[in-house]
């Protein structure tokens, strides 16, 4: 899979570890930064990773910040993005099965690497269930027309 990633300084180390992990299991990663642990503003960086998913350059995206909150808010501003802020396996599973999430946000100050790997494996390997959930996802995407 082609996967976009991005972070601010709040999850710089975690982003780099996740990038190596994704590549080690055969994924292609497009890394939108940041590229040092110096303090940076996350919105423009995260928006690039989300745009890559929005235009189809990447199939999925994983974004990070200290809490994951800012990253998820930014990603969800981009058309076509359904980004779930996830901390627990059950949440990431549901984000795929029910919400067809195409991105997840992780909080680097609250999520260790082993947990991140577990969450990412579920994100990449869980199918959307469709059915009644498809109707609801379509209703969410309809809302973009009012922006
Ligand atoms: C940066 O200190 C921090 O605010 C940011 O990484 C993120 O947690 C924002 O939601």
Tab-separated table of N, CA and C and ligand atoms in Angstrom:
chain	number	residue	atom	x	y	z
A	1	UNK	N	0.847	-1.192	0.000
A	1	UNK	CA	0.000	0.000	0.000
A	1	UNK	C	0.885	1.245	0.000
A	2	UNK	N	0.374	2.315	-0.592
A	2	UNK	CA	1.102	3.583	-0.549
A	2	UNK	C	0.498	4.417	0.584
A	3	UNK	N	1.331	4.828	1.510
A	3	UNK	CA	0.846	5.439	2.747
A	3	UNK	C	1.542	6.776	2.976
A	4	UNK	N	0.753	7.828	3.205
A	4	UNK	CA	1.336	9.125	3.557
A	4	UNK	C	1.461	9.225	5.070
A	5	UNK	N	2.544	9.866	5.517
A	5	UNK	CA	2.709	10.103	6.945
A	5	UNK	C	3.157	11.549	7.164
A	6	UNK	N	2.831	12.089	8.327
A	6	UNK	CA	3.252	13.450	8.677
A	6	UNK	C	3.106	13.644	10.171
A	7	UNK	N	3.935	14.518	10.690
A	7	UNK	CA	3.878	14.820	12.119
A	7	UNK	C	4.413	16.219	12.393
A	8	UNK	N	4.201	16.693	13.593
A	8	UNK	CA	4.972	17.834	14.091
A	8	UNK	C	6.038	17.281	15.044
A	9	UNK	N	6.692	18.168	15.779
A	9	UNK	CA	7.749	17.743	16.700
A	9	UNK	C	7.241	16.821	17.802
A	10	UNK	N	5.931	16.875	18.084
A	10	UNK	CA	5.357	16.131	19.209
A	10	UNK	C	5.415	14.620	19.037
A	11	UNK	N	5.661	14.149	17.806
A	11	UNK	CA	5.734	12.698	17.582
A	11	UNK	C	6.832	12.384	16.570
A	12	UNK	N	7.859	13.228	16.547
A	12	UNK	CA	8.920	13.072	15.544
A	12	UNK	C	9.549	11.671	15.594
A	13	UNK	N	9.927	11.221	16.793
A	13	UNK	CA	10.559	9.899	16.901
A	13	UNK	C	9.597	8.786	16.500
A	14	UNK	N	8.366	8.895	16.956
A	14	UNK	CA	7.384	7.850	16.648
A	14	UNK	C	7.141	7.783	15.141
A	15	UNK	N	7.027	8.937	14.493
A	15	UNK	CA	6.813	8.962	13.036
A	15	UNK	C	7.947	8.245	12.317
A	16	UNK	N	9.184	8.492	12.727
A	16	UNK	CA	10.320	7.853	12.055
A	16	UNK	C	10.332	6.344	12.270
A	17	UNK	N	9.985	5.937	13.488
A	17	UNK	CA	9.929	4.490	13.762
A	17	UNK	C	8.812	3.834	12.957
A	18	UNK	N	7.683	4.509	12.884
A	18	UNK	CA	6.546	3.973	12.115
A	18	UNK	C	6.901	3.890	10.634
A	19	UNK	N	7.595	4.905	10.127
A	19	UNK	CA	8.015	4.885	8.719
A	19	UNK	C	8.868	3.643	8.439
A	20	UNK	N	9.865	3.392	9.277
A	20	UNK	CA	10.725	2.215	9.093
A	20	UNK	C	9.915	0.929	9.190
A	21	UNK	N	8.997	0.914	10.137
A	21	UNK	CA	8.167	-0.293	10.296
A	21	UNK	C	7.338	-0.555	9.044
A	22	UNK	N	6.687	0.492	8.544
A	22	UNK	CA	5.841	0.331	7.350
A	22	UNK	C	6.666	-0.165	6.170
A	23	UNK	N	7.838	0.405	6.002
A	23	UNK	CA	8.692	-0.015	4.883
A	23	UNK	C	9.159	-1.465	5.074
A	24	UNK	N	9.413	-1.831	6.323
A	24	UNK	CA	9.904	-3.195	6.585
A	24	UNK	C	8.846	-4.253	6.294
A	25	UNK	N	7.575	-3.851	6.298
A	25	UNK	CA	6.519	-4.836	5.986
A	25	UNK	C	5.975	-4.617	4.572
A	26	UNK	N	6.747	-3.878	3.763
A	26	UNK	CA	6.466	-3.849	2.329
A	26	UNK	C	5.640	-2.699	1.804
A	27	UNK	N	5.362	-1.706	2.635
A	27	UNK	CA	4.574	-0.566	2.158
A	27	UNK	C	5.487	0.532	1.607
A	28	UNK	N	4.905	1.329	0.712
A	28	UNK	CA	5.628	2.504	0.213
A	28	UNK	C	5.147	3.708	1.018
A	29	UNK	N	6.097	4.462	1.559
A	29	UNK	CA	5.740	5.569	2.446
A	29	UNK	C	6.130	6.899	1.809
A	30	UNK	N	5.198	7.837	1.801
A	30	UNK	CA	5.541	9.211	1.424
A	30	UNK	C	5.509	10.033	2.712
A	31	UNK	N	6.670	10.560	3.059
A	31	UNK	CA	6.866	11.239	4.350
A	31	UNK	C	6.841	12.757	4.132
A	32	UNK	N	5.843	13.406	4.674
A	32	UNK	CA	5.694	14.852	4.509
A	32	UNK	C	6.330	15.643	5.652
A	33	UNK	N	7.114	14.994	6.477
A	33	UNK	CA	7.798	15.690	7.553
A	33	UNK	C	7.057	15.550	8.868
A	34	UNK	N	7.526	16.256	9.902
A	34	UNK	CA	8.687	17.122	9.855
A	34	UNK	C	9.963	16.261	9.871
A	35	UNK	N	11.105	16.915	9.659
A	35	UNK	CA	12.348	16.170	9.501
A	35	UNK	C	13.378	16.495	10.581
A	36	UNK	N	12.943	17.176	11.636
A	36	UNK	CA	13.780	17.343	12.828
A	36	UNK	C	12.833	17.492	14.013
A	37	UNK	N	13.405	17.486	15.220
A	37	UNK	CA	12.540	17.600	16.392
A	37	UNK	C	12.345	19.050	16.848
A	38	UNK	N	12.713	19.993	15.985
A	38	UNK	CA	12.461	21.412	16.294
A	38	UNK	C	10.963	21.703	16.239
A	39	UNK	N	10.533	22.624	17.081
A	39	UNK	CA	9.110	22.958	17.143
A	39	UNK	C	8.612	23.519	15.805
A	40	UNK	N	7.514	22.945	15.310
A	40	UNK	CA	6.902	23.416	14.063
A	40	UNK	C	5.397	23.452	14.235
A	41	UNK	N	4.732	24.202	13.377
A	41	UNK	CA	3.265	24.238	13.368
A	41	UNK	C	2.754	23.067	12.537
A	42	UNK	N	1.859	22.287	13.140
A	42	UNK	CA	1.424	21.054	12.472
A	42	UNK	C	0.423	21.237	11.330
A	43	UNK	N	-0.415	22.282	11.298
A	43	UNK	CA	-1.473	22.261	10.272
A	43	UNK	C	-0.990	22.115	8.819
A	44	UNK	N	-0.025	22.916	8.334
A	44	UNK	CA	0.343	22.735	6.925
A	44	UNK	C	1.005	21.395	6.618
A	45	UNK	N	1.701	20.835	7.597
A	45	UNK	CA	2.387	19.546	7.370
A	45	UNK	C	1.360	18.415	7.281
A	46	UNK	N	0.455	18.421	8.224
A	46	UNK	CA	-0.572	17.373	8.243
A	46	UNK	C	-1.461	17.484	7.007
A	47	UNK	N	-1.771	18.723	6.602
A	47	UNK	CA	-2.645	18.927	5.435
A	47	UNK	C	-2.039	18.312	4.177
A	48	UNK	N	-0.726	18.332	4.049
A	48	UNK	CA	-0.080	17.731	2.863
A	48	UNK	C	-0.310	16.217	2.825
A	49	UNK	N	-0.166	15.578	3.964
A	49	UNK	CA	-0.363	14.120	4.006
A	49	UNK	C	-1.817	13.765	3.724
A	50	UNK	N	-2.730	14.586	4.240
A	50	UNK	CA	-4.155	14.322	4.002
A	50	UNK	C	-4.512	14.580	2.535
A	51	UNK	N	-3.924	15.607	1.947
A	51	UNK	CA	-4.201	15.908	0.539
A	51	UNK	C	-3.727	14.770	-0.349
A	52	UNK	N	-2.621	14.144	0.006
A	52	UNK	CA	-2.113	13.020	-0.789
A	52	UNK	C	-3.125	11.876	-0.817
A	53	UNK	N	-3.819	11.670	0.279
A	53	UNK	CA	-4.874	10.647	0.307
A	53	UNK	C	-6.092	11.147	-0.462
A	54	UNK	N	-6.413	12.396	-0.262
A	54	UNK	CA	-7.609	12.970	-0.909
A	54	UNK	C	-7.531	12.869	-2.431
A	55	UNK	N	-6.366	13.123	-3.004
A	55	UNK	CA	-6.246	13.094	-4.469
A	55	UNK	C	-5.890	11.705	-5.007
A	56	UNK	N	-5.754	10.723	-4.131
A	56	UNK	CA	-5.493	9.355	-4.576
A	56	UNK	C	-4.029	9.015	-4.772
A	57	UNK	N	-3.144	9.926	-4.416
A	57	UNK	CA	-1.704	9.610	-4.511
A	57	UNK	C	-1.326	8.524	-3.507
A	58	UNK	N	-2.004	8.524	-2.363
A	58	UNK	CA	-1.814	7.488	-1.352
A	58	UNK	C	-3.157	6.858	-1.028
A	59	UNK	N	-3.119	5.568	-0.682
A	59	UNK	CA	-4.367	4.880	-0.329
A	59	UNK	C	-4.788	5.162	1.117
A	60	UNK	N	-3.799	5.323	1.972
A	60	UNK	CA	-4.059	5.572	3.394
A	60	UNK	C	-3.072	6.607	3.906
A	61	UNK	N	-3.407	7.182	5.076
A	61	UNK	CA	-2.500	8.123	5.704
A	61	UNK	C	-2.459	7.921	7.209
A	62	UNK	N	-1.305	8.204	7.782
A	62	UNK	CA	-1.141	8.138	9.238
A	62	UNK	C	-0.487	9.442	9.671
A	63	UNK	N	-1.177	10.177	10.531
A	63	UNK	CA	-0.647	11.464	10.972
A	63	UNK	C	-0.500	11.475	12.489
A	64	UNK	N	0.383	12.327	12.949
A	64	UNK	CA	0.775	12.347	14.353
A	64	UNK	C	0.888	13.789	14.832
A	65	UNK	N	0.692	13.979	16.108
A	65	UNK	CA	1.160	15.182	16.800
A	65	UNK	C	1.284	14.760	18.260
A	66	UNK	N	1.457	15.693	19.162
A	66	UNK	CA	1.657	15.297	20.556
A	66	UNK	C	0.489	14.489	21.093
A	67	UNK	N	-0.710	14.979	20.854
A	67	UNK	CA	-1.914	14.297	21.338
A	67	UNK	C	-2.637	13.522	20.242
A	68	UNK	N	-2.388	13.866	19.005
A	68	UNK	CA	-3.166	13.331	17.875
A	68	UNK	C	-4.395	14.166	17.566
A	69	UNK	N	-4.746	15.051	18.488
A	69	UNK	CA	-5.997	15.819	18.327
A	69	UNK	C	-5.868	16.825	17.188
A	70	UNK	N	-4.834	17.649	17.247
A	70	UNK	CA	-4.659	18.656	16.193
A	70	UNK	C	-4.516	18.007	14.825
A	71	UNK	N	-3.744	16.924	14.765
A	71	UNK	CA	-3.535	16.237	13.485
A	71	UNK	C	-4.851	15.718	12.923
A	72	UNK	N	-5.696	15.153	13.778
A	72	UNK	CA	-6.967	14.614	13.283
A	72	UNK	C	-7.903	15.737	12.844
A	73	UNK	N	-7.887	16.843	13.568
A	73	UNK	CA	-8.754	17.976	13.184
A	73	UNK	C	-8.343	18.494	11.809
A	74	UNK	N	-7.055	18.661	11.603
A	74	UNK	CA	-6.574	19.161	10.302
A	74	UNK	C	-6.940	18.191	9.185
A	75	UNK	N	-6.622	16.926	9.376
A	75	UNK	CA	-6.864	15.939	8.303
A	75	UNK	C	-8.330	15.923	7.897
A	76	UNK	N	-9.204	16.045	8.876
A	76	UNK	CA	-10.635	15.970	8.573
A	76	UNK	C	-11.185	17.225	7.889
A	77	UNK	N	-10.349	18.255	7.755
A	77	UNK	CA	-10.751	19.448	6.982
A	77	UNK	C	-10.611	19.217	5.479
A	78	UNK	N	-9.857	18.170	5.107
A	78	UNK	CA	-9.553	17.936	3.697
A	78	UNK	C	-10.642	17.042	3.092
A	79	UNK	N	-11.142	17.420	1.937
A	79	UNK	CA	-12.210	16.663	1.291
A	79	UNK	C	-11.845	15.188	1.125
A	80	UNK	N	-12.784	14.339	1.453
A	80	UNK	CA	-12.599	12.908	1.234
A	80	UNK	C	-11.877	12.201	2.363
A	81	UNK	N	-11.474	12.947	3.378
A	81	UNK	CA	-10.726	12.322	4.480
A	81	UNK	C	-11.657	11.970	5.635
A	82	UNK	N	-11.473	10.736	6.097
A	82	UNK	CA	-12.122	10.296	7.339
A	82	UNK	C	-10.982	9.819	8.238
A	83	UNK	N	-10.572	10.709	9.112
A	83	UNK	CA	-9.406	10.448	9.964
A	83	UNK	C	-9.862	10.194	11.398
A	84	UNK	N	-9.496	9.038	11.928
A	84	UNK	CA	-9.895	8.665	13.288
A	84	UNK	C	-8.699	8.807	14.236
A	85	UNK	N	-8.941	9.498	15.324
A	85	UNK	CA	-7.935	9.575	16.393
A	85	UNK	C	-8.070	8.316	17.229
A	86	UNK	N	-7.033	7.498	17.237
A	86	UNK	CA	-7.165	6.185	17.882
A	86	UNK	C	-6.075	5.955	18.921
A	87	UNK	N	-6.499	5.352	20.012
A	87	UNK	CA	-5.579	4.997	21.092
A	87	UNK	C	-5.660	3.516	21.448
A	88	UNK	N	-6.736	2.861	21.021
A	88	UNK	CA	-6.956	1.483	21.445
A	88	UNK	C	-7.340	0.622	20.250
A	89	UNK	N	-6.975	-0.654	20.283
A	89	UNK	CA	-7.246	-1.546	19.158
A	89	UNK	C	-8.711	-1.566	18.717
A	90	UNK	N	-9.613	-1.601	19.668
A	90	UNK	CA	-11.040	-1.670	19.315
A	90	UNK	C	-11.487	-0.422	18.549
A	91	UNK	N	-10.913	0.722	18.903
A	91	UNK	CA	-11.286	1.960	18.207
A	91	UNK	C	-10.805	1.954	16.768
A	92	UNK	N	-9.599	1.492	16.546
A	92	UNK	CA	-9.093	1.500	15.165
A	92	UNK	C	-9.840	0.457	14.331
A	93	UNK	N	-10.193	-0.656	14.939
A	93	UNK	CA	-10.987	-1.672	14.229
A	93	UNK	C	-12.330	-1.084	13.803
A	94	UNK	N	-12.985	-0.413	14.733
A	94	UNK	CA	-14.280	0.202	14.410
A	94	UNK	C	-14.145	1.306	13.368
A	95	UNK	N	-13.041	2.033	13.427
A	95	UNK	CA	-12.854	3.123	12.457
A	95	UNK	C	-12.788	2.587	11.034
A	96	UNK	N	-12.321	1.362	10.867
A	96	UNK	CA	-12.312	0.728	9.544
A	96	UNK	C	-13.664	0.078	9.247
A	97	UNK	N	-14.146	-0.733	10.160
A	97	UNK	CA	-15.366	-1.515	9.887
A	97	UNK	C	-16.584	-0.623	9.706
A	98	UNK	N	-16.699	0.410	10.512
A	98	UNK	CA	-17.917	1.226	10.500
A	98	UNK	C	-17.754	2.562	9.768
A	99	UNK	N	-16.565	3.138	9.842
A	99	UNK	CA	-16.388	4.505	9.312
A	99	UNK	C	-15.558	4.557	8.038
A	100	UNK	N	-15.039	3.423	7.608
A	100	UNK	CA	-14.159	3.365	6.434
A	100	UNK	C	-13.083	4.456	6.515
A	101	UNK	N	-12.478	4.569	7.688
A	101	UNK	CA	-11.434	5.584	7.890
A	101	UNK	C	-10.294	5.355	6.900
A	102	UNK	N	-9.894	6.416	6.230
A	102	UNK	CA	-8.749	6.301	5.318
A	102	UNK	C	-7.480	6.905	5.928
A	103	UNK	N	-7.642	7.482	7.118
A	103	UNK	CA	-6.470	7.964	7.863
A	103	UNK	C	-6.683	7.700	9.345
A	104	UNK	N	-5.579	7.550	10.059
A	104	UNK	CA	-5.641	7.568	11.527
A	104	UNK	C	-4.667	8.612	12.042
A	105	UNK	N	-4.972	9.131	13.219
A	105	UNK	CA	-4.094	10.059	13.921
A	105	UNK	C	-3.658	9.400	15.228
A	106	UNK	N	-2.366	9.530	15.520
A	106	UNK	CA	-1.799	8.966	16.749
A	106	UNK	C	-1.146	10.071	17.567
A	107	UNK	N	-1.263	9.970	18.864
A	107	UNK	CA	-0.651	10.947	19.765
A	107	UNK	C	0.703	10.449	20.246
A	108	UNK	N	1.750	11.111	19.812
A	108	UNK	CA	3.100	10.646	20.130
A	108	UNK	C	3.461	10.717	21.600
A	109	UNK	N	2.760	11.563	22.347
A	109	UNK	CA	3.058	11.665	23.779
A	109	UNK	C	2.244	10.679	24.608
A	110	UNK	N	1.383	9.917	23.946
A	110	UNK	CA	0.495	8.992	24.658
A	110	UNK	C	0.533	7.575	24.093
A	111	UNK	N	1.227	7.408	22.980
A	111	UNK	CA	1.227	6.110	22.301
A	111	UNK	C	2.666	5.650	22.100
A	112	UNK	N	3.022	4.492	22.661
A	112	UNK	CA	4.383	3.994	22.439
A	112	UNK	C	4.449	3.237	21.113
A	113	UNK	N	5.666	2.905	20.714
A	113	UNK	CA	5.860	2.314	19.390
A	113	UNK	C	5.159	0.965	19.251
A	114	UNK	N	5.224	0.132	20.284
A	114	UNK	CA	4.574	-1.184	20.194
A	114	UNK	C	3.073	-1.042	20.015
A	115	UNK	N	2.494	-0.094	20.751
A	115	UNK	CA	1.055	0.145	20.594
A	115	UNK	C	0.762	0.681	19.202
A	116	UNK	N	1.600	1.609	18.739
A	116	UNK	CA	1.399	2.177	17.393
A	116	UNK	C	1.411	1.072	16.343
A	117	UNK	N	2.354	0.141	16.452
A	117	UNK	CA	2.427	-0.961	15.479
A	117	UNK	C	1.142	-1.788	15.501
A	118	UNK	N	0.658	-2.057	16.699
A	118	UNK	CA	-0.577	-2.851	16.825
A	118	UNK	C	-1.750	-2.118	16.169
A	119	UNK	N	-1.854	-0.817	16.453
A	119	UNK	CA	-2.953	-0.023	15.895
A	119	UNK	C	-2.851	0.042	14.371
A	120	UNK	N	-1.640	0.222	13.885
A	120	UNK	CA	-1.422	0.348	12.436
A	120	UNK	C	-1.727	-0.972	11.730
A	121	UNK	N	-1.319	-2.087	12.314
A	121	UNK	CA	-1.626	-3.386	11.698
A	121	UNK	C	-3.134	-3.572	11.540
A	122	UNK	N	-3.874	-3.184	12.548
A	122	UNK	CA	-5.331	-3.313	12.466
A	122	UNK	C	-5.872	-2.351	11.408
A	123	UNK	N	-5.360	-1.130	11.412
A	123	UNK	CA	-5.805	-0.124	10.424
A	123	UNK	C	-5.612	-0.622	8.991
A	124	UNK	N	-4.491	-1.264	8.734
A	124	UNK	CA	-4.159	-1.663	7.352
A	124	UNK	C	-4.792	-2.991	6.952
A	125	UNK	N	-5.280	-3.745	7.930
A	125	UNK	CA	-5.754	-5.098	7.613
A	125	UNK	C	-7.233	-5.334	7.913
A	126	UNK	N	-7.957	-4.298	8.249
A	126	UNK	CA	-9.380	-4.462	8.565
A	126	UNK	C	-10.211	-3.870	7.439
A	127	UNK	N	-11.190	-4.645	6.974
A	127	UNK	CA	-12.044	-4.203	5.868
A	127	UNK	C	-13.247	-3.413	6.374
A	128	UNK	N	-13.685	-2.495	5.552
A	128	UNK	CA	-14.937	-1.782	5.797
A	128	UNK	C	-16.090	-2.775	5.642
A	129	UNK	N	-17.077	-2.703	6.548
A	129	UNK	CA	-18.185	-3.660	6.506
A	129	UNK	C	-19.271	-3.287	5.502
A	130	UNK	N	-19.321	-2.034	5.080
A	130	UNK	CA	-20.350	-1.632	4.112
A	130	UNK	C	-21.748	-1.717	4.719
A	131	UNK	N	-22.741	-2.054	3.891
A	131	UNK	CA	-24.124	-2.181	4.366
A	131	UNK	C	-24.627	-0.869	4.945
A	132	UNK	N	-25.234	-0.939	6.113
A	132	UNK	CA	-25.789	0.272	6.733
A	132	UNK	C	-24.690	1.311	7.000
A	133	UNK	N	-23.476	0.831	7.189
A	133	UNK	CA	-22.370	1.762	7.444
A	133	UNK	C	-22.015	2.565	6.194
A	134	UNK	N	-22.184	1.944	5.035
A	134	UNK	CA	-21.918	2.658	3.784
A	134	UNK	C	-22.876	3.840	3.652
A	135	UNK	N	-24.124	3.597	3.957
A	135	UNK	CA	-25.113	4.690	3.892
A	135	UNK	C	-24.683	5.858	4.781
A	136	UNK	N	-24.204	5.532	5.949
A	136	UNK	CA	-23.805	6.587	6.902
A	136	UNK	C	-22.541	7.311	6.441
A	137	UNK	N	-21.600	6.548	5.909
A	137	UNK	CA	-20.380	7.186	5.393
A	137	UNK	C	-20.740	8.100	4.219
A	138	UNK	N	-21.659	7.641	3.366
A	138	UNK	CA	-22.087	8.494	2.246
A	138	UNK	C	-22.738	9.774	2.760
A	139	UNK	N	-23.476	9.669	3.843
A	139	UNK	CA	-24.089	10.869	4.437
A	139	UNK	C	-23.021	11.822	4.969
A	140	UNK	N	-21.974	11.265	5.532
A	140	UNK	CA	-20.861	12.116	5.999
A	140	UNK	C	-20.237	12.847	4.812
A	141	UNK	N	-19.990	12.110	3.730
A	141	UNK	CA	-19.319	12.716	2.579
A	141	UNK	C	-20.206	13.764	1.893
A	142	UNK	N	-21.523	13.582	1.986
A	142	UNK	CA	-22.459	14.585	1.458
A	142	UNK	C	-22.236	15.939	2.113
A	143	UNK	N	-21.833	15.920	3.366
A	143	UNK	CA	-21.667	17.169	4.127
A	143	UNK	C	-20.565	18.048	3.531
A	144	UNK	N	-19.652	17.416	2.801
A	144	UNK	CA	-18.569	18.193	2.208
A	144	UNK	C	-19.079	19.202	1.192
A	145	UNK	N	-20.245	18.908	0.620
A	145	UNK	CA	-20.815	19.805	-0.398
A	145	UNK	C	-21.251	21.130	0.213
A	146	UNK	N	-21.404	21.158	1.537
A	146	UNK	CA	-21.870	22.387	2.189
A	146	UNK	C	-20.737	23.264	2.679
A	147	UNK	N	-19.499	22.786	2.465
A	147	UNK	CA	-18.358	23.569	2.970
A	147	UNK	C	-18.190	24.873	2.219
B	1	LIG	C1	2.534	20.762	20.140
B	1	LIG	O1	3.094	21.113	21.372
B	1	LIG	C2	1.163	20.150	20.353
B	1	LIG	O2	0.241	21.119	20.645
B	1	LIG	C3	0.744	19.372	19.122
B	1	LIG	O3	1.684	18.373	18.866
B	1	LIG	C4	-0.577	18.659	19.179
B	1	LIG	O4	-0.676	17.857	20.315
B	1	LIG	C5	-1.763	19.478	18.956
B	1	LIG	O5	-2.915	18.996	18.952
